[in-house]
Coordinates of C-alpha atoms in Angstrom, one line a residue:
Chain A
M231 CA -5.2 -110.1 4.3
A232 CA -4.7 -107.7 6.7
R233 CA -5.9 -109.4 9.5
R234 CA -3.5 -112.1 9.0
V235 CA -0.8 -109.7 9.1
T236 CA -1.7 -108.5 12.5
Y237 CA -2.3 -111.8 13.7
N238 CA 1.1 -112.8 13.0
L239 CA 2.6 -109.4 13.9
P240 CA 4.6 -110.4 17.2
L241 CA 6.0 -113.6 15.3
L242 CA 7.1 -111.5 12.7
L243 CA 8.4 -108.9 14.9
L244 CA 10.0 -111.6 17.0
A245 CA 11.9 -112.9 13.8
A246 CA 13.2 -109.6 12.5
I247 CA 14.6 -108.8 16.0
A248 CA 16.1 -112.3 16.6
L249 CA 17.6 -112.1 13.0
A250 CA 18.8 -108.9 13.4
C251 CA 20.4 -109.8 16.5
L252 CA 22.2 -112.8 14.8
L253 CA 23.3 -110.4 11.9
A254 CA 24.5 -107.9 14.2
P255 CA 28.2 -108.2 13.0
W256 CA 27.3 -107.6 9.3
L257 CA 24.7 -105.2 9.7
S258 CA 26.5 -103.2 11.9
P259 CA 29.9 -100.8 10.7
Y260 CA 30.7 -100.6 14.3
P261 CA 32.5 -103.2 16.5
P262 CA 30.9 -103.4 19.7
A263 CA 33.6 -102.8 22.3
A264 CA 35.3 -100.2 20.4
Q265 CA 35.4 -96.7 22.6
Q266 CA 35.5 -93.4 21.4
L267 CA 35.8 -91.3 24.4
L268 CA 36.0 -88.2 22.7
L269 CA 32.8 -88.7 21.1
G270 CA 31.2 -89.9 24.5
A271 CA 27.4 -89.8 24.9
Q272 CA 25.6 -88.4 21.8
P273 CA 21.7 -88.5 21.2
P274 CA 20.6 -90.6 18.0
S275 CA 21.6 -89.2 15.0
V276 CA 22.5 -90.6 11.3
A277 CA 25.5 -91.9 12.2
H278 CA 24.5 -93.3 15.4
W279 CA 20.9 -94.4 15.0
L280 CA 20.0 -94.8 18.5
G281 CA 23.0 -92.6 19.9
T282 CA 26.2 -93.5 22.3
D283 CA 26.8 -94.3 25.1
I284 CA 29.3 -92.6 27.6
F285 CA 32.3 -94.5 26.2
G286 CA 31.1 -93.0 22.5
R287 CA 30.4 -97.0 21.6
D288 CA 27.4 -97.2 19.0
L289 CA 24.4 -98.0 21.2
L290 CA 22.1 -99.9 18.4
T291 CA 25.5 -102.0 17.8
R292 CA 25.3 -102.8 21.6
L293 CA 21.6 -103.5 21.5
L294 CA 21.9 -106.0 18.8
Y295 CA 24.9 -107.7 20.3
G296 CA 23.1 -107.5 23.5
G297 CA 20.0 -109.1 22.2
R298 CA 22.6 -112.2 21.0
L299 CA 23.8 -112.7 24.5
S300 CA 20.0 -112.2 26.1
L301 CA 18.4 -114.6 23.8
L302 CA 21.2 -117.2 24.0
V303 CA 20.7 -117.2 27.5
G304 CA 17.1 -117.6 26.9
L305 CA 17.3 -120.3 24.7
T306 CA 20.0 -122.4 26.7
A307 CA 18.3 -122.1 30.0
T308 CA 15.2 -122.8 28.7
A309 CA 16.9 -126.1 27.2
V310 CA 18.2 -126.9 30.7
A311 CA 14.6 -126.2 32.1
L312 CA 13.3 -128.5 29.7
L313 CA 15.4 -131.5 29.9
I314 CA 14.8 -131.5 33.7
G315 CA 11.3 -131.1 33.8
V316 CA 10.6 -133.2 30.7
S317 CA 12.6 -136.1 32.2
W318 CA 11.4 -135.8 35.5
G319 CA 7.6 -135.5 34.7
A320 CA 8.2 -138.3 32.3
V321 CA 9.7 -140.5 34.7
A322 CA 7.2 -139.8 37.7
G323 CA 4.4 -139.7 35.5
Y324 CA 5.3 -143.7 33.9
V325 CA 6.5 -145.2 36.8
G326 CA 3.7 -143.9 38.8
G327 CA 2.8 -145.1 42.6
R328 CA 4.9 -144.4 45.7
L329 CA 8.0 -142.6 43.6
D330 CA 5.3 -140.5 41.5
A331 CA 4.1 -139.3 44.9
V332 CA 8.0 -138.5 46.1
M333 CA 8.9 -136.7 43.2
M334 CA 6.3 -134.5 42.8
R335 CA 6.3 -134.0 46.5
I336 CA 9.8 -132.2 45.9
V337 CA 8.4 -130.1 43.1
D338 CA 5.6 -129.3 45.3
T339 CA 8.2 -128.2 47.9
L340 CA 10.1 -126.3 45.7
Y341 CA 7.5 -124.2 44.4
A342 CA 7.1 -123.2 48.1
L343 CA 10.4 -121.5 48.2
P344 CA 11.4 -118.0 47.4
F345 CA 13.2 -118.9 44.5
V346 CA 14.8 -115.7 43.3
I347 CA 16.4 -115.4 46.4
F348 CA 18.1 -118.8 45.9
V349 CA 19.5 -117.9 42.4
V350 CA 20.9 -114.7 43.9
L351 CA 22.8 -117.0 46.6
M352 CA 24.0 -119.4 44.0
M353 CA 25.4 -116.5 42.0
V354 CA 27.2 -115.0 44.8
V355 CA 28.5 -118.6 46.2
F356 CA 29.6 -120.0 42.8
G357 CA 31.0 -116.7 40.9
R358 CA 29.5 -115.4 38.0
S359 CA 29.8 -117.4 35.0
L360 CA 27.6 -117.3 31.9
L361 CA 27.8 -121.0 32.3
L362 CA 26.4 -120.8 35.7
L363 CA 23.9 -118.2 34.7
F364 CA 22.4 -120.8 32.4
I365 CA 22.5 -123.7 34.8
A366 CA 20.8 -121.8 37.7
I367 CA 17.8 -120.3 35.7
G368 CA 17.1 -123.2 34.1
A369 CA 17.2 -125.1 37.3
V370 CA 14.8 -122.8 38.4
E371 CA 12.4 -122.6 35.7
W372 CA 11.5 -126.6 35.3
L373 CA 9.2 -126.9 37.8
T374 CA 6.2 -126.2 36.1
M375 CA 7.3 -128.2 33.2
A376 CA 7.8 -131.3 35.2
R377 CA 4.2 -130.9 36.5
I378 CA 2.9 -130.3 33.2
V379 CA 4.7 -133.3 31.6
R380 CA 3.6 -135.4 34.4
A381 CA 0.2 -134.7 33.9
Q382 CA 0.2 -135.6 30.3
V383 CA 2.1 -138.8 31.0
R384 CA 0.0 -140.0 33.8
A385 CA -3.5 -139.2 31.3
I386 CA -1.8 -141.4 28.7
V387 CA 0.0 -144.0 30.3
H388 CA -2.8 -146.4 30.7
S389 CA -4.2 -146.2 26.8
D390 CA -4.3 -148.8 24.9
Y391 CA -1.8 -148.2 22.3
I392 CA 0.8 -147.9 25.5
E393 CA -0.5 -151.2 26.8
A394 CA 0.1 -152.8 22.9
A395 CA 3.8 -151.3 22.4
R396 CA 4.4 -153.0 26.2
C397 CA 3.0 -156.5 24.8
L398 CA 5.2 -156.3 22.0
G399 CA 7.9 -156.6 24.0
L400 CA 9.1 -152.7 23.9
S401 CA 11.8 -151.7 26.8
R402 CA 10.6 -148.9 28.7
W403 CA 13.2 -146.2 27.2
Q404 CA 11.9 -147.0 24.2
I405 CA 7.9 -146.8 25.1
V406 CA 8.3 -143.1 26.9
T407 CA 10.9 -142.1 24.0
R408 CA 8.9 -143.4 21.0
H409 CA 5.5 -143.6 22.5
I410 CA 4.8 -141.0 24.7
L411 CA 6.8 -138.0 24.5
P412 CA 5.8 -137.1 21.2
N413 CA 2.3 -137.8 22.5
C414 CA 2.9 -134.8 24.9
A415 CA 4.6 -132.8 22.6
G416 CA 1.7 -130.4 22.2
P417 CA 2.1 -128.7 25.8
I418 CA 5.6 -129.2 25.9
I419 CA 5.8 -127.0 23.0
V420 CA 3.5 -124.4 24.1
Y421 CA 5.1 -124.2 27.7
T422 CA 8.9 -123.8 26.2
T423 CA 7.5 -121.1 24.2
L424 CA 6.5 -119.6 27.6
T425 CA 9.4 -120.6 29.7
I426 CA 11.3 -118.5 27.5
P427 CA 10.6 -115.0 28.1
S428 CA 10.6 -115.9 31.9
V429 CA 13.8 -116.8 31.7
M430 CA 14.8 -114.0 29.9
L431 CA 13.1 -111.6 32.2
L432 CA 15.1 -113.6 35.2
E433 CA 18.4 -112.8 33.1
A434 CA 17.6 -109.4 32.7
F435 CA 16.5 -108.9 36.2
L436 CA 20.3 -110.7 37.5
S437 CA 22.0 -108.5 34.9
F438 CA 20.1 -105.6 36.5
L439 CA 21.4 -106.6 40.0
G440 CA 25.0 -106.7 38.6
L441 CA 24.9 -110.5 39.4
G442 CA 24.4 -111.6 35.4
V443 CA 26.2 -110.8 32.3
Q444 CA 29.2 -109.2 33.3
P445 CA 30.9 -106.4 31.3
P446 CA 32.7 -105.9 28.9
D447 CA 29.8 -108.2 27.5
A448 CA 26.6 -106.6 27.4
S449 CA 23.1 -108.2 27.7
W450 CA 19.4 -106.2 27.5
G451 CA 19.4 -106.8 31.0
L452 CA 23.0 -105.1 31.7
L453 CA 22.3 -102.4 29.0
I454 CA 19.5 -101.1 31.6
N455 CA 21.3 -101.4 34.6
Q456 CA 23.9 -99.0 32.8
G457 CA 21.3 -96.7 31.3
V458 CA 19.9 -95.9 34.9
E459 CA 22.9 -94.6 36.0
T460 CA 23.1 -91.8 33.9
M461 CA 19.4 -91.7 33.1
E462 CA 18.6 -88.2 34.0
E463 CA 21.5 -86.9 31.3
Y464 CA 21.4 -89.7 28.4
P465 CA 17.8 -91.1 28.7
W466 CA 18.2 -93.0 25.1
L467 CA 20.6 -95.3 27.3
L468 CA 17.9 -96.5 29.4
L469 CA 15.1 -96.3 26.8
Y470 CA 15.9 -98.4 23.9
P471 CA 17.5 -101.1 25.7
A472 CA 14.4 -101.6 27.9
L473 CA 11.9 -101.2 24.6
A474 CA 13.9 -103.7 23.0
L475 CA 13.5 -106.4 26.0
T476 CA 10.2 -105.6 26.4
A477 CA 8.9 -105.7 23.1
T478 CA 10.5 -109.1 22.7
L479 CA 9.4 -110.5 26.2
L480 CA 5.8 -109.6 24.6
C481 CA 6.2 -110.7 21.4
L482 CA 7.1 -114.0 23.0
N483 CA 4.2 -114.4 25.4
L484 CA 2.0 -113.4 22.9
V485 CA 3.1 -115.9 20.3
G486 CA 3.4 -118.9 23.0
D487 CA -0.5 -117.7 24.1
R488 CA -1.5 -118.3 20.3
L489 CA 0.2 -121.4 20.1
R490 CA -1.7 -122.7 23.1
D491 CA -4.8 -121.5 21.6
R492 CA -4.3 -123.4 18.7
L493 CA -2.8 -126.3 20.3
E494 CA -4.8 -126.8 23.3
G495 CA -8.2 -125.3 22.6
S496 CA -9.4 -122.7 25.3
A497 CA -6.6 -120.7 26.7
V498 CA -7.1 -121.4 30.6
G499 CA -4.3 -119.4 32.4
G500 CA -1.3 -121.4 33.4
D501 CA 1.0 -118.7 33.9
R502 CA 2.7 -118.8 37.3
Chain B
M56 CA -9.0 -132.0 59.2
G57 CA -6.5 -131.9 62.1
K58 CA -4.6 -134.5 60.9
F59 CA -4.4 -133.1 58.2
I60 CA -3.1 -129.7 59.2
L61 CA -0.5 -131.8 61.6
A62 CA 0.6 -133.9 58.9
R63 CA 1.1 -130.7 56.9
S64 CA 2.9 -128.7 59.4
A65 CA 5.4 -131.5 60.0
Q66 CA 6.4 -131.8 56.5
A67 CA 6.6 -128.2 56.4
L68 CA 8.9 -128.2 59.2
L69 CA 11.2 -130.8 58.0
V70 CA 11.2 -128.9 54.8
L71 CA 12.7 -125.7 57.1
A72 CA 15.1 -128.1 58.5
V73 CA 16.4 -128.8 55.1
M74 CA 16.4 -125.5 54.2
S75 CA 18.5 -124.3 57.0
V76 CA 21.6 -126.9 56.0
V77 CA 21.1 -126.0 52.6
I78 CA 21.2 -122.1 53.4
Y79 CA 24.1 -122.4 56.0
A80 CA 26.0 -124.4 53.6
L81 CA 25.4 -122.1 50.7
I82 CA 26.7 -119.0 52.9
G83 CA 29.1 -120.9 54.6
L84 CA 30.8 -121.5 50.7
M85 CA 30.9 -117.8 50.2
P86 CA 34.0 -116.2 49.4
G87 CA 35.3 -114.2 52.0
D88 CA 34.4 -114.6 55.9
P89 CA 34.3 -112.0 58.4
I90 CA 38.0 -111.9 59.3
D91 CA 39.3 -111.5 55.8
L92 CA 37.1 -108.4 56.0
M93 CA 39.0 -107.1 59.2
I94 CA 42.3 -107.6 57.6
S95 CA 41.1 -105.5 54.4
A96 CA 40.2 -103.1 57.2
D97 CA 43.0 -103.4 58.9
P98 CA 46.6 -103.2 57.2
K99 CA 48.5 -104.1 60.6
M100 CA 46.6 -107.2 61.0
T101 CA 49.3 -110.2 60.7
S102 CA 48.1 -113.6 59.4
A103 CA 48.7 -114.9 62.6
D104 CA 46.4 -112.6 64.1
A105 CA 43.7 -113.7 61.6
A106 CA 44.3 -117.2 62.7
A107 CA 44.0 -116.3 66.2
L108 CA 40.7 -114.8 65.2
R109 CA 39.4 -117.7 63.2
E110 CA 40.2 -119.6 66.3
I111 CA 38.4 -117.7 69.0
Y112 CA 35.3 -117.5 66.4
G113 CA 35.3 -121.2 65.1
L114 CA 35.6 -119.8 61.6
N115 CA 38.2 -122.7 61.2
Q116 CA 35.9 -125.7 62.1
P117 CA 34.4 -127.8 59.6
L118 CA 31.4 -126.6 58.3
Y119 CA 29.0 -129.0 60.1
R120 CA 30.5 -128.2 63.5
R121 CA 30.1 -124.5 62.9
Y122 CA 26.1 -125.6 61.6
L123 CA 25.7 -127.5 64.8
A124 CA 26.9 -124.8 66.6
W125 CA 24.5 -122.3 65.0
L126 CA 21.8 -124.6 65.3
G127 CA 22.3 -125.2 68.9
A128 CA 22.5 -121.4 69.7
A129 CA 19.5 -120.5 67.6
L130 CA 17.2 -123.4 68.9
Q131 CA 18.1 -121.2 72.5
G132 CA 17.0 -118.3 70.6
D133 CA 20.3 -117.1 70.1
L134 CA 20.4 -115.9 66.5
G135 CA 23.0 -113.9 66.7
Y136 CA 24.4 -110.3 65.7
S137 CA 24.3 -108.3 62.3
R138 CA 27.7 -107.7 61.4
L139 CA 26.6 -104.8 59.1
F140 CA 23.8 -103.5 61.6
G141 CA 25.7 -104.1 64.5
Q142 CA 22.2 -105.4 66.3
P143 CA 20.8 -108.4 67.2
V144 CA 19.5 -110.0 64.2
L145 CA 15.8 -109.8 65.3
D146 CA 16.3 -106.4 66.0
V147 CA 16.8 -105.8 62.1
L148 CA 14.5 -108.7 60.7
L149 CA 11.5 -107.9 62.1
P150 CA 10.8 -103.9 61.0
A151 CA 12.2 -105.1 57.8
L152 CA 9.4 -108.0 57.8
G153 CA 7.0 -105.3 58.7
N154 CA 7.9 -102.8 56.3
T155 CA 7.5 -105.6 52.9
L156 CA 4.1 -106.6 54.9
L157 CA 3.0 -103.3 54.4
L158 CA 4.2 -102.8 51.0
M159 CA 2.9 -106.1 49.8
A160 CA 0.0 -106.2 51.5
S161 CA -1.6 -102.7 50.0
A162 CA -0.2 -103.9 46.8
F163 CA -1.9 -107.2 47.1
L164 CA -5.1 -105.7 47.9
I165 CA -5.3 -103.3 45.3
A166 CA -4.5 -105.4 42.7
V167 CA -7.1 -108.4 44.1
A168 CA -9.9 -105.5 44.4
I169 CA -9.1 -104.4 40.6
A170 CA -8.2 -107.5 38.9
L171 CA -10.7 -109.7 40.1
P172 CA -13.7 -107.4 38.5
L173 CA -11.9 -106.6 35.8
G174 CA -11.3 -110.3 34.5
T175 CA -15.1 -111.1 35.6
L176 CA -16.5 -108.3 33.3
A177 CA -13.7 -109.5 30.5
A178 CA -15.4 -112.7 31.1
A179 CA -19.1 -112.0 30.8
K180 CA -18.6 -110.1 27.4
P181 CA -15.6 -112.2 25.7
R182 CA -14.4 -110.7 22.5
S183 CA -15.4 -107.4 23.7
A184 CA -13.4 -104.4 23.5
L185 CA -12.8 -104.7 27.0
D186 CA -11.8 -108.0 26.8
Y187 CA -8.8 -107.9 24.1
G188 CA -8.0 -104.8 26.4
V189 CA -7.7 -106.8 29.8
N190 CA -5.9 -109.4 27.8
L191 CA -3.3 -106.8 26.6
Y192 CA -2.6 -105.3 29.8
A193 CA -2.1 -108.9 31.0
F194 CA 0.7 -109.9 28.6
A195 CA 2.2 -106.3 29.3
G196 CA 1.8 -107.3 32.8
I197 CA 4.3 -110.3 32.7
S198 CA 6.1 -109.0 30.0
L199 CA 7.2 -105.6 31.4
P200 CA 10.4 -106.2 33.7
S201 CA 9.5 -104.9 37.2
F202 CA 12.6 -102.4 37.2
W203 CA 11.9 -100.7 34.4
L204 CA 8.3 -99.7 35.3
A205 CA 9.6 -98.6 38.5
L206 CA 11.8 -96.3 36.6
L207 CA 9.3 -95.0 34.3
L208 CA 6.8 -93.9 37.1
I209 CA 10.0 -92.6 39.2
M210 CA 10.7 -90.9 36.0
L211 CA 7.2 -89.6 35.7
F212 CA 6.0 -88.7 39.1
S213 CA 9.2 -87.7 41.0
V214 CA 11.1 -86.4 38.0
T215 CA 9.4 -84.7 36.0
L216 CA 6.0 -83.8 37.8
G217 CA 7.8 -83.6 41.2
W218 CA 4.4 -85.4 43.0
L219 CA 6.0 -87.9 44.7
P220 CA 9.1 -88.7 46.5
A221 CA 11.1 -91.1 44.4
G222 CA 12.3 -93.5 47.3
G223 CA 13.0 -94.2 50.5
M224 CA 10.2 -94.5 53.6
A225 CA 8.6 -91.7 55.8
P226 CA 10.1 -91.6 59.2
A227 CA 8.6 -93.5 62.0
G228 CA 6.4 -90.5 63.3
A229 CA 5.5 -88.7 59.9
P230 CA 1.7 -87.6 59.3
L231 CA 0.1 -90.7 57.4
G232 CA -0.2 -88.3 54.0
E233 CA 3.2 -88.3 54.0
Q234 CA 3.5 -92.1 54.7
L235 CA 1.3 -92.9 51.9
R236 CA 3.1 -90.7 49.4
H237 CA 6.1 -92.7 50.1
L238 CA 4.3 -95.7 49.6
A239 CA 2.4 -94.9 46.7
L240 CA 5.1 -95.8 44.1
P241 CA 6.6 -98.9 45.4
V242 CA 2.9 -100.3 45.4
A243 CA 1.9 -98.8 42.5
T244 CA 4.5 -101.0 40.8
V245 CA 3.9 -104.3 42.3
A246 CA 0.2 -104.0 41.9
T247 CA 0.2 -103.3 38.2
L248 CA 2.6 -106.2 37.4
H249 CA -0.1 -108.3 39.4
I250 CA -3.2 -106.9 38.1
G251 CA -2.7 -108.5 34.6
A252 CA -2.0 -112.0 35.7
Y253 CA -4.6 -112.2 38.2
S254 CA -7.3 -110.6 35.9
R255 CA -6.4 -113.5 33.8
Y256 CA -6.9 -116.0 36.1
M257 CA -10.4 -114.4 36.8
R258 CA -11.3 -114.4 33.4
S259 CA -10.3 -118.4 32.4
A260 CA -12.1 -119.6 35.9
M261 CA -15.4 -117.4 35.3
L262 CA -15.4 -118.4 31.4
E263 CA -15.3 -122.1 32.8
V264 CA -17.8 -121.8 35.2
L265 CA -20.1 -119.9 33.0
R266 CA -19.8 -123.2 30.8
H267 CA -21.8 -124.9 33.3
D268 CA -25.6 -126.2 33.3
Y269 CA -26.6 -124.4 36.4
I270 CA -25.2 -121.3 34.9
R271 CA -28.1 -121.9 32.1
T272 CA -30.8 -122.8 34.6
A273 CA -30.1 -119.7 36.3
R274 CA -30.5 -117.9 32.8
A275 CA -33.6 -120.5 31.9
K276 CA -35.5 -119.3 35.1
G277 CA -35.3 -115.5 33.8
A278 CA -32.3 -114.1 36.2
S279 CA -30.9 -110.9 34.6
E280 CA -27.6 -111.9 33.2
R281 CA -26.0 -109.2 35.9
R282 CA -27.3 -111.7 38.4
V283 CA -26.2 -114.7 36.8
V284 CA -22.5 -113.2 36.4
W285 CA -22.2 -111.8 40.1
V286 CA -24.4 -113.9 42.0
H287 CA -24.5 -117.6 40.3
A288 CA -21.1 -117.4 38.8
W289 CA -18.8 -115.3 40.5
R290 CA -18.6 -117.6 44.1
N291 CA -17.8 -120.8 42.3
A292 CA -15.4 -118.9 39.9
L293 CA -13.9 -117.2 43.1
I294 CA -12.5 -121.0 44.4
P295 CA -9.7 -121.9 42.0
V296 CA -8.7 -117.9 41.9
V297 CA -8.3 -117.8 45.7
T298 CA -6.1 -120.6 45.8
I299 CA -4.0 -119.2 43.2
L300 CA -3.8 -115.9 45.0
A301 CA -3.2 -117.4 48.6
L302 CA -0.1 -119.2 47.0
D303 CA 0.8 -115.8 45.8
F304 CA 0.1 -114.4 49.3
G305 CA 3.4 -116.7 50.6
F306 CA 5.8 -114.7 47.9
L307 CA 5.0 -111.2 49.5
F308 CA 6.8 -112.2 52.7
S309 CA 10.0 -112.4 50.7
G310 CA 9.5 -109.0 49.5
A311 CA 10.1 -107.9 46.0
L312 CA 13.9 -107.6 45.6
V313 CA 14.1 -105.2 42.8
T314 CA 10.8 -102.9 43.6
E315 CA 12.5 -102.1 47.1
T316 CA 15.9 -101.8 46.3
I317 CA 15.1 -99.6 43.5
F318 CA 12.6 -97.5 45.9
S319 CA 15.2 -98.1 48.6
W320 CA 12.2 -99.3 50.8
P321 CA 13.6 -101.4 54.2
G322 CA 12.0 -104.3 53.5
M323 CA 13.1 -108.1 53.2
G324 CA 14.1 -108.3 50.1
K325 CA 16.3 -105.6 50.1
L326 CA 17.7 -106.6 53.4
I327 CA 18.3 -110.3 52.2
F328 CA 19.9 -109.1 49.2
D329 CA 22.4 -106.4 51.4
A330 CA 23.2 -109.0 54.1
V331 CA 24.5 -111.4 51.2
M332 CA 26.4 -108.8 49.5
G333 CA 27.8 -107.7 52.9
N334 CA 28.9 -111.0 54.1
D335 CA 26.4 -110.6 56.9
F336 CA 26.6 -114.6 57.9
N337 CA 24.1 -114.5 60.7
L338 CA 21.1 -111.8 59.4
A339 CA 21.5 -113.9 55.6
I340 CA 20.7 -117.0 57.4
V341 CA 18.1 -116.2 59.6
A342 CA 16.5 -114.0 57.1
L343 CA 16.2 -116.5 54.3
L344 CA 14.8 -118.7 56.8
F345 CA 12.0 -116.3 57.8
A346 CA 11.1 -116.1 54.4
T347 CA 11.2 -119.8 53.3
A348 CA 9.0 -120.1 57.0
L349 CA 6.4 -117.3 56.3
T350 CA 6.3 -118.7 52.5
L351 CA 5.2 -122.6 53.7
L352 CA 2.7 -121.3 55.9
G353 CA 1.2 -119.3 52.8
N354 CA 1.0 -122.5 51.0
L355 CA -0.4 -124.4 54.1
I356 CA -3.0 -121.8 54.2
A357 CA -3.5 -121.9 50.8
D358 CA -4.4 -125.7 51.0
L359 CA -6.3 -125.5 53.9
L360 CA -8.7 -122.7 52.5
Y361 CA -9.0 -124.7 48.7
A362 CA -10.3 -127.4 51.2
K363 CA -12.4 -124.7 53.1
L364 CA -13.8 -123.2 50.0
D365 CA -14.7 -126.2 48.1
P366 CA -16.9 -128.9 50.2
R367 CA -16.7 -131.2 47.5
I368 CA -12.6 -131.6 48.3
T369 CA -11.6 -133.9 51.3
V370 CA -8.5 -133.1 52.7
G371 CA -6.1 -135.6 54.0
R372 CA -6.2 -138.2 50.9
P373 CA -3.1 -138.5 48.7
R374 CA -3.6 -136.1 45.9

């Protein structure tokens, strides 16, 4: 029993963090943006468990609301990456031949470029809206997904049951969506779980540079960014957001790895 | 082999040409141009002056005309002046490239030197304490944001202990010890984050190799476990790892943006970021293209290395 609990610890912790963030408006007695300038930055206390920032805002509240945004970016951008990657990989894998070669060469090429820099460039050129943040991050993270899906599709496209489906007169669309993709679900699920933390890391990175989420909204990356400015006087403003982010990412990665062990047998490193 | 290199080089050049268009267009689409900055710096400037200046510098031309003009000059070796630094672009770029290489190559070598033995040891004794430790460390490595690690190191070694400088680079003529002291924290940041992933690659490659029949043969003929791991398995396990490492090496040229920014290390990542943020068109375009070109080169080398290391792989066939 005790072993089971340790084994599932990352998942439990993750669920607790996500739930707390989701229920933030009901859990916290403070509005996230309400300033109490007279209060100023206070170390952790009974009234403010994690202290307050320089505007007297409750840090725990801001952390929970920030978590909502960080997780939202993580999920949405992953969905974008999933959509592009799965479609790209499925088309290349199913059609095969020359189209496959060209499509995968494009993926190889994009892989080769220093991507973070392009994200920075995109954020500068197209402005800093949340929607764009999702798309920009998703557009960067789909490459590995496309490769994985394509390899899976190639592996099963010649199996007998696909042949049978074709003989029965199913359209290409039906074959791909009903027979091929469900059989690729394992790797897709695993890699999706592993994409969420890398997306969240990228968001934190952009927000840290001041290119991601904009105040008065807050994500963990932005809270860390603001915490850095006052890290010598008020270290808790940096410490707790950074801990929240690191713990969440660690849990997500561990859960993803467990899933990989469970669904794919041995763990062969595929993280880039 | 020669044909393969030629084909891949041609492909890389094509990619580079396409990227030059994309980069130029993105930079060209950026809000604001140098004349806007002049206007905000000089309140006496009229809109007629601005229009005249745009005429002189060709900034009123459509984007593709500007691109062609830039390309023509660039191909003749004229990359223009950096607006931020007031120097020819190359004079700014090359030192930054050197600084980035110093930082990233040191970090890369240290990470490889630590990670490969660590991963091998973990694979040689699966489910041992060391194996779990390496695994946990690997996860910490991919979960820890680089800026957070950098800040922790600064807080510990610069603020609390006061042993190492918090940032910057030692001046050119400084003694070696001083240079190393400035290098220590940024290198430690980059290396720490890579050790996790690299040791995991090594571990899984080693586990894969140890399953093979020739390993059983080696054990059966009475080779010691140490000899089996470090002589028979090690070299074969290295093949996929070296490829991944070579692919990663390509990324070293674009620098570690966040690490360089936090430690004010004057390298490529920081230079590109500053150039983009400061509307320094000429510098940003050339620096981005440089980073892209060097990354493509790194990938080409990775491909060749892979074929070289594993004689079973023939180059030239479509993969």
